[in-house]
CSV table of C-alpha atoms in Angstrom, one decimal:
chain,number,residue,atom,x,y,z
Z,20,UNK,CA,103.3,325.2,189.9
Z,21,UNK,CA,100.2,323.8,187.9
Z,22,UNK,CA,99.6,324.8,184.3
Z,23,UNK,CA,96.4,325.0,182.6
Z,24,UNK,CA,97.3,323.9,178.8
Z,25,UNK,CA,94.1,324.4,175.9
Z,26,UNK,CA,93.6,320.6,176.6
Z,27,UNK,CA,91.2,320.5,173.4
Z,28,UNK,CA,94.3,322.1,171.1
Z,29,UNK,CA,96.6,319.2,173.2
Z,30,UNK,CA,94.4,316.8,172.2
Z,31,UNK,CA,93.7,317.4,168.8
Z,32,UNK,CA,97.5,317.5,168.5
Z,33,UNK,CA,97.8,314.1,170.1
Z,34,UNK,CA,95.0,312.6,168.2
Z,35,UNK,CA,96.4,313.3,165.5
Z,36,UNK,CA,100.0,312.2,165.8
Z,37,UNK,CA,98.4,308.9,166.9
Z,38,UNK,CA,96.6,308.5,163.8
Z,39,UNK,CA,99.0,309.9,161.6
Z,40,UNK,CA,101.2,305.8,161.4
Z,41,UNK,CA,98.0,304.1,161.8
Z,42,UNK,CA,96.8,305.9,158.3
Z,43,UNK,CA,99.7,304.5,156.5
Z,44,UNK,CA,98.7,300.8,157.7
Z,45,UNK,CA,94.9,301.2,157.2
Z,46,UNK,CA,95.6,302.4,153.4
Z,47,UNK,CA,98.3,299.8,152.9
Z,48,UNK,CA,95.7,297.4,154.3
Z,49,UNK,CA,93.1,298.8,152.2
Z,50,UNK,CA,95.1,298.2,149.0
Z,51,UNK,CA,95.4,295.3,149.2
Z,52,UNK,CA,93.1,294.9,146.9
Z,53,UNK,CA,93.0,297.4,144.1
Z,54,UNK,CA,91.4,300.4,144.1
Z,55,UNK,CA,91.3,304.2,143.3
Z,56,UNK,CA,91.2,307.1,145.7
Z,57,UNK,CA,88.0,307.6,145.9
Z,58,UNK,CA,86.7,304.1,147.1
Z,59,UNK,CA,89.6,303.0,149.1
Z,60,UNK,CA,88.6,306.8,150.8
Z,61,UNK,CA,84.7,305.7,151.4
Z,62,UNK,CA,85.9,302.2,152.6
Z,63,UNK,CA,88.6,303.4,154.9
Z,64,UNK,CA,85.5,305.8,156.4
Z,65,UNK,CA,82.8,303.1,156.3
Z,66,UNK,CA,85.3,301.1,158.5
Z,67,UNK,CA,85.6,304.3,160.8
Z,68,UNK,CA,88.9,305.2,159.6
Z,69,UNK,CA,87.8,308.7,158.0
Z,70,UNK,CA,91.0,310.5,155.8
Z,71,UNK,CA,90.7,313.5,153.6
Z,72,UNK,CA,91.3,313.9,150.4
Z,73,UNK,CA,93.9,316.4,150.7
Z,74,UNK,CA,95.8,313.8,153.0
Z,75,UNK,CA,95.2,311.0,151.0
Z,76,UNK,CA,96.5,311.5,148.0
Z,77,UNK,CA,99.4,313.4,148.7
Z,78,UNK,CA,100.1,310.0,150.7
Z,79,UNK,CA,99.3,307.6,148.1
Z,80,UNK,CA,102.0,309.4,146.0
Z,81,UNK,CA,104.8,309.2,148.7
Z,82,UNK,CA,104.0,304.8,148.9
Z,83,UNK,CA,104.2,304.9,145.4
Z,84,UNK,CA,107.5,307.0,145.1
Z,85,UNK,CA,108.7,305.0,148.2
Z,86,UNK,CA,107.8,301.5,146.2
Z,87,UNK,CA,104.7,300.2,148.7
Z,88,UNK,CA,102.7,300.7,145.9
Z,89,UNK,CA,101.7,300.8,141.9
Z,90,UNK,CA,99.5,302.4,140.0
Z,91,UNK,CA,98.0,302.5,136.8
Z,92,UNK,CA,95.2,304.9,134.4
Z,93,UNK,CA,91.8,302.9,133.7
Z,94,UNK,CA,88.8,303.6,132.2
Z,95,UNK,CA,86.0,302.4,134.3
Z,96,UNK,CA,82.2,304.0,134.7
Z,97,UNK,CA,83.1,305.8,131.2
Z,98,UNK,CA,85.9,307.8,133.2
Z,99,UNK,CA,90.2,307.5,133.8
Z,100,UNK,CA,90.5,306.5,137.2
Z,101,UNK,CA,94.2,305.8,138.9
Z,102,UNK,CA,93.5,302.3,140.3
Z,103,UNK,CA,96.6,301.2,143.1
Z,104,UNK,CA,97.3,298.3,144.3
Z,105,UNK,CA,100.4,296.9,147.0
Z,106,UNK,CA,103.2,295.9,145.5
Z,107,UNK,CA,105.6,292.8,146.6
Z,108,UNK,CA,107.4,295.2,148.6
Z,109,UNK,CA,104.4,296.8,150.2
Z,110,UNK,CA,103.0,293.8,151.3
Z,111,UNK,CA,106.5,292.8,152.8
Z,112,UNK,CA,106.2,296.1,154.9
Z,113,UNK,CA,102.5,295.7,155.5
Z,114,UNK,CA,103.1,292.3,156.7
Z,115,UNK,CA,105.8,293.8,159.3
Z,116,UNK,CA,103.8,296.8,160.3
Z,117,UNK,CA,101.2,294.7,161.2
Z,118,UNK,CA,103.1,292.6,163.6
Z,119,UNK,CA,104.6,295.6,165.1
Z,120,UNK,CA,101.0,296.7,165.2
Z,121,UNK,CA,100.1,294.2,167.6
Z,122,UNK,CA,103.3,293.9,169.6
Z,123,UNK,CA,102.3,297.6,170.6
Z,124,UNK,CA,98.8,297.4,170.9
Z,125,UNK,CA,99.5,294.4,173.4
Z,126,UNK,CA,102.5,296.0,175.1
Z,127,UNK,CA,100.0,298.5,175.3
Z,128,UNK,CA,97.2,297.0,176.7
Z,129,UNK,CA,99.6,295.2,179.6
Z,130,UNK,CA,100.7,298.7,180.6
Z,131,UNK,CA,97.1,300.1,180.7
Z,132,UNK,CA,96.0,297.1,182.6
Z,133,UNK,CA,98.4,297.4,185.2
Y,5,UNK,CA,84.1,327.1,133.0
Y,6,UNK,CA,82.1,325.7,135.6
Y,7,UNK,CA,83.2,325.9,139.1
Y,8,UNK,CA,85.1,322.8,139.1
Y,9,UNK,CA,87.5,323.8,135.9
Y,10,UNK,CA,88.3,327.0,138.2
Y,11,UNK,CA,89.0,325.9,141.4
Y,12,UNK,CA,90.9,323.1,139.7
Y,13,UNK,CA,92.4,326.0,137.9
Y,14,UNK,CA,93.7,327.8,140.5
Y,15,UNK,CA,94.8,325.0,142.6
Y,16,UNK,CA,96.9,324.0,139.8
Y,17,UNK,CA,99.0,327.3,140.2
Y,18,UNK,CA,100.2,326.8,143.1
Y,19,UNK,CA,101.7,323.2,142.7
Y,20,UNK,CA,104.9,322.0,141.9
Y,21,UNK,CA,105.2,322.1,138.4
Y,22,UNK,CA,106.4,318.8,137.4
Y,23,UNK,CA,103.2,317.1,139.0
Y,24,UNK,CA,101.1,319.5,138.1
Y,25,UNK,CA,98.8,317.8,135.7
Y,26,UNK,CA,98.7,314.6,137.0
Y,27,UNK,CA,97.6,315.5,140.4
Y,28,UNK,CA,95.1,318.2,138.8
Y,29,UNK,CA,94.2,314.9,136.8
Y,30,UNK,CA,93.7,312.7,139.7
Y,31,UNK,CA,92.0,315.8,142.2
Y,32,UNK,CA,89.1,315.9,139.4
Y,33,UNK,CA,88.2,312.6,139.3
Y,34,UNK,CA,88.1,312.4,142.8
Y,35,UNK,CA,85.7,315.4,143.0
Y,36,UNK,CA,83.6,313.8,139.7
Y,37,UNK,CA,83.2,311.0,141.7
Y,38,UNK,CA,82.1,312.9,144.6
Y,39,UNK,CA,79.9,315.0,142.8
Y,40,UNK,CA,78.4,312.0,140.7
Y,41,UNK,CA,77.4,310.2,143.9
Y,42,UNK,CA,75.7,313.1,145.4
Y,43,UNK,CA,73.9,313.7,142.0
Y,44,UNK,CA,72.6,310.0,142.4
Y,45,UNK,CA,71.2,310.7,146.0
Y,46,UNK,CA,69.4,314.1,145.5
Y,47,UNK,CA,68.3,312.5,141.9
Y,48,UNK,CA,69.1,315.8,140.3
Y,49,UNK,CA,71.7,317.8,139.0
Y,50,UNK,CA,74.0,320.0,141.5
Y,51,UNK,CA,73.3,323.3,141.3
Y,52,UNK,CA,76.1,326.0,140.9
Y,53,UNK,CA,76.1,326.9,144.6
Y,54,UNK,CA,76.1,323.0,145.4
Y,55,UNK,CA,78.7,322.5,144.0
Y,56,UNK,CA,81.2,325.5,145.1
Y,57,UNK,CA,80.2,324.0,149.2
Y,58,UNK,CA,81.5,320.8,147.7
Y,59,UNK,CA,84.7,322.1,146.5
Y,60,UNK,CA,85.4,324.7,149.6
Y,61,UNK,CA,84.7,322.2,151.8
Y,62,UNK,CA,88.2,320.4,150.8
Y,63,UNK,CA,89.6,323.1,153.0
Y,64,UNK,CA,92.2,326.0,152.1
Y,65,UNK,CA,93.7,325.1,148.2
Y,66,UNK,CA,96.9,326.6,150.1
Y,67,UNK,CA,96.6,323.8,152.4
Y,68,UNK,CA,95.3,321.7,149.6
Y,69,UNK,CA,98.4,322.6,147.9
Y,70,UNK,CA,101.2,322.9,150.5
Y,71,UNK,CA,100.4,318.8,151.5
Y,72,UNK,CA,102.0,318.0,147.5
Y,73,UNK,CA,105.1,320.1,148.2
Y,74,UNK,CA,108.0,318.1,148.1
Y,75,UNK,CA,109.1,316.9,151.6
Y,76,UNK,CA,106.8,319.7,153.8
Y,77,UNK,CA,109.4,321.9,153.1
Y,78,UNK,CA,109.1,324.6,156.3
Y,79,UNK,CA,111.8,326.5,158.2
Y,80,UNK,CA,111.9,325.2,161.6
Y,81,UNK,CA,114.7,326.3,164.5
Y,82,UNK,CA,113.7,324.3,167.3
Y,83,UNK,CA,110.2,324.4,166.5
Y,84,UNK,CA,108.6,325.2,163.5
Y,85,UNK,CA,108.6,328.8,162.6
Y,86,UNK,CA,107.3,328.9,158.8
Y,87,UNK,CA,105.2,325.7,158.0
Y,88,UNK,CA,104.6,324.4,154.5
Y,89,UNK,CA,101.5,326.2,153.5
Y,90,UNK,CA,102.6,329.8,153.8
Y,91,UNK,CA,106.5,328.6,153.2
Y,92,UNK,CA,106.0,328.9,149.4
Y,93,UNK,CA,105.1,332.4,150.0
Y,94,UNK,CA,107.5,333.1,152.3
Y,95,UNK,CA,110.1,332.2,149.5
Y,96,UNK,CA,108.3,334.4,146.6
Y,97,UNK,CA,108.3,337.7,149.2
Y,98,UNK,CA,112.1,337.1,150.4
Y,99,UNK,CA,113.1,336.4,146.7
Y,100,UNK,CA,111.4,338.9,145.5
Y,101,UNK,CA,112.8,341.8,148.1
Y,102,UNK,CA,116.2,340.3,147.8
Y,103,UNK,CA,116.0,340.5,144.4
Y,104,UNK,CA,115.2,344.1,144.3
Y,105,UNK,CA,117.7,345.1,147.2
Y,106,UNK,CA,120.7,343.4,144.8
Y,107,UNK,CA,119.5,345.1,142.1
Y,108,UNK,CA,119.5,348.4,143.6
Y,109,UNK,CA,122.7,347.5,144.8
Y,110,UNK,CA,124.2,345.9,141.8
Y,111,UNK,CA,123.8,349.6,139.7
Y,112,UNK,CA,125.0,351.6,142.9
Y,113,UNK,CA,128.1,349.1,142.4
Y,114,UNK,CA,128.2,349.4,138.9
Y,115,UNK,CA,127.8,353.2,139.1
Y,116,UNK,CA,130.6,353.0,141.6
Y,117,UNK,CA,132.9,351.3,139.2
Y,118,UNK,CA,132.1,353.0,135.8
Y,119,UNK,CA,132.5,356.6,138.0
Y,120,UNK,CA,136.5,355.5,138.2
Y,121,UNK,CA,136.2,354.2,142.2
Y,122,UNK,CA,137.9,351.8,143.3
Y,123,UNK,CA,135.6,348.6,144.4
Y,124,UNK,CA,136.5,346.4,146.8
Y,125,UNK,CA,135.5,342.7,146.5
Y,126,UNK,CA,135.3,342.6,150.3
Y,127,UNK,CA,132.6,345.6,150.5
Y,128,UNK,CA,130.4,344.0,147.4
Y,129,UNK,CA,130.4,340.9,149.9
Y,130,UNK,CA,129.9,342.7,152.8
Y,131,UNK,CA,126.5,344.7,151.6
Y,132,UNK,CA,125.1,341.6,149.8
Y,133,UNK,CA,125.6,340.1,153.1
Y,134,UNK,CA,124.4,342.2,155.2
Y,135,UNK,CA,121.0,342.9,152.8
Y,136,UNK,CA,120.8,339.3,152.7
Y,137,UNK,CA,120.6,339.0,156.8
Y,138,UNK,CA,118.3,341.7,157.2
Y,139,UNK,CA,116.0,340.6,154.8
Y,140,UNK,CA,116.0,337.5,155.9
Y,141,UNK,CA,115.5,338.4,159.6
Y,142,UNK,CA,112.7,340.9,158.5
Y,143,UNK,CA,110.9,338.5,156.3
Y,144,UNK,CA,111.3,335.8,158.5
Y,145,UNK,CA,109.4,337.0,161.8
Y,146,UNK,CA,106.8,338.8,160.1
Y,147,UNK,CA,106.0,335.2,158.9
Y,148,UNK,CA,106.6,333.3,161.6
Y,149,UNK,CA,103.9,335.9,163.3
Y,150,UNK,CA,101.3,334.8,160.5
Y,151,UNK,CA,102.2,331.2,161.5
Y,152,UNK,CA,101.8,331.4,165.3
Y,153,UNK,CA,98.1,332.9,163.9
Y,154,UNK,CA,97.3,330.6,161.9
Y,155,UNK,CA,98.0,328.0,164.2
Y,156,UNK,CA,96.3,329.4,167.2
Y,157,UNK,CA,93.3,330.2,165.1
Y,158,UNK,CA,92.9,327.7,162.1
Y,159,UNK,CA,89.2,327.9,162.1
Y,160,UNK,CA,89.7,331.2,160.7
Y,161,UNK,CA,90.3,329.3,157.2
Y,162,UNK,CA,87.2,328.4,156.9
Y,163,UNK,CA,85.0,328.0,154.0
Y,164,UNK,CA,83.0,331.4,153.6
Y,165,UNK,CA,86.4,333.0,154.0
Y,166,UNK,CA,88.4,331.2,151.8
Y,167,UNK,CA,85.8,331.0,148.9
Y,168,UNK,CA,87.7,333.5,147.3
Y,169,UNK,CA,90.8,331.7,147.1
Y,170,UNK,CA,89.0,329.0,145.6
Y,171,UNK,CA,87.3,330.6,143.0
Y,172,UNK,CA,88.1,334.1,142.4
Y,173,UNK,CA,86.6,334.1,139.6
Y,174,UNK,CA,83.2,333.5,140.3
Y,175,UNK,CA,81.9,337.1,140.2
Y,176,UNK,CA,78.5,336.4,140.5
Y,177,UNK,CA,78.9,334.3,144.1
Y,178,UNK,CA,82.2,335.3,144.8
Y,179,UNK,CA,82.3,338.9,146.5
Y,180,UNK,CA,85.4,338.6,149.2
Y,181,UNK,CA,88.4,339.8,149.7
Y,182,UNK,CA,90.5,336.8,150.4
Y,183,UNK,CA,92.5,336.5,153.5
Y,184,UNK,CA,95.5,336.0,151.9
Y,185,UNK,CA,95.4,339.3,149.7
Y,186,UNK,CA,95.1,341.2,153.0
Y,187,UNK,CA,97.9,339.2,154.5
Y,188,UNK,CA,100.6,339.3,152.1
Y,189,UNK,CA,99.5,343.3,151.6
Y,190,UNK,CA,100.2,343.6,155.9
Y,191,UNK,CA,103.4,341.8,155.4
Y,192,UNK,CA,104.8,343.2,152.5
Y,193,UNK,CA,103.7,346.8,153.8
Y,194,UNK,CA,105.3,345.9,157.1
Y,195,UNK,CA,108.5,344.5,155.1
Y,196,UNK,CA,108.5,348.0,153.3
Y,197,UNK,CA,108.3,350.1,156.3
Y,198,UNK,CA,111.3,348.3,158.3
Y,199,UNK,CA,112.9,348.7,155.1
Y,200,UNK,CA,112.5,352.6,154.8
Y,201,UNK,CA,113.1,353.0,158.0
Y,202,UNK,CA,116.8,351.5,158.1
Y,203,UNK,CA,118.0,352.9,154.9
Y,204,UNK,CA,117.1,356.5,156.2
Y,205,UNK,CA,119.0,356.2,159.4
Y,206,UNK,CA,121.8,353.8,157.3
Y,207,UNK,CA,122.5,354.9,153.7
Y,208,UNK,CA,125.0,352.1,153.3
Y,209,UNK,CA,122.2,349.7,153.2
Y,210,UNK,CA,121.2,351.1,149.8
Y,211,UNK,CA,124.3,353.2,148.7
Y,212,UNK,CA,126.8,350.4,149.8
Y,213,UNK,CA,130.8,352.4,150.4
Y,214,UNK,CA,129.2,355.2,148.6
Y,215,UNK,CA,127.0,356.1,151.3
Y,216,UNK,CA,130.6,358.0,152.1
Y,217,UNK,CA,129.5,360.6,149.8
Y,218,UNK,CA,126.3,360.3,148.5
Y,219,UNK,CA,122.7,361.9,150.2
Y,220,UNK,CA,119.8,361.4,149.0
Y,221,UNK,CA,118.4,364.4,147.3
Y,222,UNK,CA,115.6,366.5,148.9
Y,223,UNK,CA,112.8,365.3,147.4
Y,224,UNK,CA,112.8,362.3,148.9
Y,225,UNK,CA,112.8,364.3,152.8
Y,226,UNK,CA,109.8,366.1,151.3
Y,227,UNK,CA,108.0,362.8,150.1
Y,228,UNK,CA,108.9,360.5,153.2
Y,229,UNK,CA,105.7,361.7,155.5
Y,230,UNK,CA,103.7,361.3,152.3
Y,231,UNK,CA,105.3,357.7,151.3
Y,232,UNK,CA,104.6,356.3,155.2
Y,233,UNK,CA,101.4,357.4,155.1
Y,234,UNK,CA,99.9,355.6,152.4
Y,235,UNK,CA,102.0,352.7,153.6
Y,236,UNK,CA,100.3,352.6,156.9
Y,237,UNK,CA,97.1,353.6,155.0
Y,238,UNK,CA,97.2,350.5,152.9
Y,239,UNK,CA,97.8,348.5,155.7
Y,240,UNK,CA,95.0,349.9,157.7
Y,241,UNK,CA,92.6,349.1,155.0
Y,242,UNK,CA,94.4,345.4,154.7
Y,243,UNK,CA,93.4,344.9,158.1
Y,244,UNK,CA,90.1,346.4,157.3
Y,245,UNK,CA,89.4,343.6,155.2
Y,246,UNK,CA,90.9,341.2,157.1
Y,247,UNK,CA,87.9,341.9,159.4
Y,248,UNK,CA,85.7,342.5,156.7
Y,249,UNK,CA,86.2,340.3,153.7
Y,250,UNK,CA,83.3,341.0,152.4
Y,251,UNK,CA,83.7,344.9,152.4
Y,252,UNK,CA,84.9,344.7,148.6
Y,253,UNK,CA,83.6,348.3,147.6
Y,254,UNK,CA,85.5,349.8,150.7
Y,255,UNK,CA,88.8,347.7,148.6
Y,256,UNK,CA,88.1,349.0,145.5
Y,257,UNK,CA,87.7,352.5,146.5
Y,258,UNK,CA,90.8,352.8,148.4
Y,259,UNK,CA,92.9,351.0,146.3
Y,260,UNK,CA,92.1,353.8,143.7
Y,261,UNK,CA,92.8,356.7,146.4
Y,262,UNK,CA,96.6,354.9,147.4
Y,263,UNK,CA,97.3,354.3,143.6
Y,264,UNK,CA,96.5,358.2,143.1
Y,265,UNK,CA,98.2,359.0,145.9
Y,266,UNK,CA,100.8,357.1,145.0
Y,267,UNK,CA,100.8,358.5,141.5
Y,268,UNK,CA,101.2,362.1,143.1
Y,269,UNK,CA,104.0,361.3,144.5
Y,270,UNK,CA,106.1,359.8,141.5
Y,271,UNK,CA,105.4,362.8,139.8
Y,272,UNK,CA,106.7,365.3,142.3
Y,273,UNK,CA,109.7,362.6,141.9
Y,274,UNK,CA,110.1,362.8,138.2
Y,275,UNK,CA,109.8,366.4,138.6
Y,276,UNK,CA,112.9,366.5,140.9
Y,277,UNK,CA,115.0,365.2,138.0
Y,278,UNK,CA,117.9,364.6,140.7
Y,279,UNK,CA,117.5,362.3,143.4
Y,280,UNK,CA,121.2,361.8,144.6
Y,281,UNK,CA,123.5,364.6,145.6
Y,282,UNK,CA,126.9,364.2,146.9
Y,283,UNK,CA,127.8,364.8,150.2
Y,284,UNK,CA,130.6,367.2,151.9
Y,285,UNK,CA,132.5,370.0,150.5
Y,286,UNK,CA,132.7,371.3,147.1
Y,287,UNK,CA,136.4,371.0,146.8
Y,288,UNK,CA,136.3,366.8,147.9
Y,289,UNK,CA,133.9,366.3,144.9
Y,290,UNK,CA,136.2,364.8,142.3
Y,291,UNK,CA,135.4,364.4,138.7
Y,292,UNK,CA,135.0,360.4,139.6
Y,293,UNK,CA,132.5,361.0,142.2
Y,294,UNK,CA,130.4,363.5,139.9
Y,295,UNK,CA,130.3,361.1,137.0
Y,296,UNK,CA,128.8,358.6,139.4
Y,297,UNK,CA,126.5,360.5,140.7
Y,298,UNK,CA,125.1,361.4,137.1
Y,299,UNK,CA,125.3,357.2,136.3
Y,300,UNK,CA,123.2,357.0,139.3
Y,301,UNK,CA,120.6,359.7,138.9
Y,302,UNK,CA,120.5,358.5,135.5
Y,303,UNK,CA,119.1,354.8,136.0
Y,304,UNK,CA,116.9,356.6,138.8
Y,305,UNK,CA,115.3,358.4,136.3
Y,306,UNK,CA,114.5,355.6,134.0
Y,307,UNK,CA,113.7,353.5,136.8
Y,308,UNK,CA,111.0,356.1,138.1
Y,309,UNK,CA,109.5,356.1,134.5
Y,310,UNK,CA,109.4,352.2,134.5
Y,311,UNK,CA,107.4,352.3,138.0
Y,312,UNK,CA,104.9,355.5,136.5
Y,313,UNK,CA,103.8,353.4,133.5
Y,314,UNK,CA,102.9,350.3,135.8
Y,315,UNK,CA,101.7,352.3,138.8
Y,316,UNK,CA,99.6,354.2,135.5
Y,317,UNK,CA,98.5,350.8,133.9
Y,318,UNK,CA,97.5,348.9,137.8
Y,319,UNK,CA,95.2,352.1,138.2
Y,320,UNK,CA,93.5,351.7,135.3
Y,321,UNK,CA,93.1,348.4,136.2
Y,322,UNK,CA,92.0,348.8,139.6
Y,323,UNK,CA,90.0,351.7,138.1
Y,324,UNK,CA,87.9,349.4,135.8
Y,325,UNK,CA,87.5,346.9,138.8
Y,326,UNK,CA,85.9,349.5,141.1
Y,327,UNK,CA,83.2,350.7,138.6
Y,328,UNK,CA,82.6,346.9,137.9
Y,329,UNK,CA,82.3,347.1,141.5
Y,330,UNK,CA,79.9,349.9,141.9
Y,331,UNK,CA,77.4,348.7,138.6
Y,332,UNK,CA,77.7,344.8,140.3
Y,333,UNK,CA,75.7,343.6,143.6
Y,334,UNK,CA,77.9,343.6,147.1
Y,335,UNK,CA,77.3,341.6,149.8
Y,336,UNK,CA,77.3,343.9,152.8
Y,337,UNK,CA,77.0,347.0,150.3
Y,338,UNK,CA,80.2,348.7,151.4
């Protein structure tokens, strides 16, 4: 019996789950020096890791709660901007993420290869 | 206000409250920013319109606002059946039927005990219970109907038809119906008309143990017909606009017919001035049962009064909105 699944839909869906940890990583990485939103959001896409707004700050808030990062209110360019940064315990976790990162991505790589 | 202080004052509404402003805080400065650095490339100021695209570009504010709800909160059996953006809604329709049906039930109980009958612990916890499953049950898979929708078809968020949403307040730009108006108006109708439905083939759902010997009076044979009607009416012209968001005249028009109609029809009630009789015999109405039924018919009348003077005051309202209507421009002129 052979099914014919909306491969686009399946896709997206997959896409998406597979980006979903890498986003956590890429804005861990990308805090590593501080910034606020809307910068670390225009690097993270100038590096071709696009995010939305309405993902990434309801994610920045859940590191911060979860102690991966701190923030603080700044003026800069004459406005308040909430500038994070890692904290210790972030780049702890970053540090490990990242080696897990590349444990998988060559695991990976074997597997495709063959 | 300029579009920005609306859409960020709406958004705010539907977040949680404790991180309201600092979100709201955070949101704007990210859409200042935005804004600034398109300013600096077109070397002008945005205009009005620019500036709405901006801010309905960022997608449904329910979506918007469902992604700060604590946890994704979602009812999921297996799979998921309510996700987090409509979940918040879900919770405000079920609350707000429960709350009715325990009301309604709470005076029939209290009638029952101030009328001298003796109430059993066991049937109060029984009918609660059993309102409490069907409600749930109702509430629960006309949702989880929306949600297989909006899932299968999430391009039908998209920004012309949620501009609305976003800025209902915009009357000059803004001339929709939002999706979510006519949604909630199909699911609550829907909710309704289950709802009649089973307490006119089960009295105990309303009456509780008194559904032994109370009817409902005539009246509310003769206005049944009537009552589903502008149910199915209203949900007709729900999905009307569902189609047709942009039909805001066709809204505004009908809306004044079903709150006339509607209007009617509590009058003929408060004409009645009875509305439960007692069932059986003569001879098995005790004094108990008849003082009951006068508690009973007596908060019914009070209660019908209540729902006149707001049925009377949201068709003046809706009144005032369809002239407004008719003297401002519509988009497809219907």
């Amino acid at each position: 019996m052979t099914h014919s699944p909306d491969n686009s839909a399946l896709l997206e869906n997959l896409r998406l789950e597979l980006r979903r940890g890498s986003l956590i990583v890429a804005v861990l990485a990308g805090l590593r020096s501080e910034q606020y939103g809307y910068t670390l959001r225009k690097a993270l896409s100038d590096q071709g890791m696009e995010i939305e707004e309405g993902t990434l700050y309801p994610l920045l808030r859940r590191l911060e709660t979860q102690g991966l990062l701190l923030s603080e209110w700044r003026e800069a360019d004459k406005r308040n901007k909430r500038f994070y940064r890692l904290s210790p315990s972030g780049a702890e976790v970053l540090e490990k993420l990242l080696a897990e990162w590349k444990a998988i991505d060559a695991s990976l790589d074997q597997i495709v290869k063959g | 206000m300029d579009p920005l202080d609306r859409y960020l004052n709406n958004l705010s509404k539907l977040l949680p409250a404790a991180e309201r402003d600092d979100i709201i805080r955070e949101l704007s400065e990210d859409i200042q920013s935005e804004m600034e650095e398109k300013r600096e490339k077109l070397g002008r100021s945005l205009t009005d319109q620019e500036q709405i695209d901006l801010l309905s570009r960022r997608g449904n504010p329910l979506k918007v606002a469902a992604a700060y709800q604590q946890e994704h909160r979602s009812l999921a059996f297996g799979r998921q059946w309510i996700g987090p953006v409509l979940f918040p809604f879900y919770i405000r329709v079920l609350t707000f039927n429960l709350s009715l049906t325990f009301f309604i039930l709470t005076v029939v109980f209290a009638a029952l005990y101030f009328g001298g009958q003796t109430v059993h612990l066991a049937d109060v916890f029984s009918n609660f219970l059993l309102q409490i499953v069907l409600q749930f049950t109702a509430v629960t898979v006309i949702f989880s109907l929306i949600e297989r929708h909006l899932s299968k078809y999430p391009g039908h968020w998209n920004t012309q038809q949620v501009r609305a949403l976003h800025l209902p307040r915009v009357e000059k730009t803004v001339r929709e119906v939002s999706r979510f108006e006519s949604v909630s108006i199909i699911v609550a109708s829907a909710v309704a008309l289950i709802w009649i439905q089973a307490v006119w083939s089960h009295l105990f759902l309303i009456f509780g143990p008194a559904a032994s010997f109370l009817r409902l009076a005539p009246i509310w044979h003769q206005i049944y017909w009537p009552t589903v009607a502008i149910i199915l009416a209203s949900m007709l012209r729900a999905t009307i606009n569902l189609a047709r968001p942009d039909w805001i005249r066709f809204r505004a028009v009908s809306r004044v017919l079903f709150d006339a109609a509607g209007l009617v029809l509590l009058y003929f009630l408060i004409r009645a001035q009875y509305w439960v009789v007692l069932a059986g015999e003569a001879e098995n109405q005790t004094a108990g049962k008849a003082h009951m039924l006068q508690v009973v018919n007596q908060w019914t009348y009070f209660a019908l009064w209540i729902a006149a003077a707001v049925a009377i005051a949201e068709t003046v309202g809706h009144l005032i909105r369809l002239v407004r209507t008719i003297h401002g421009p519509s988009a497809a002129g219907i």
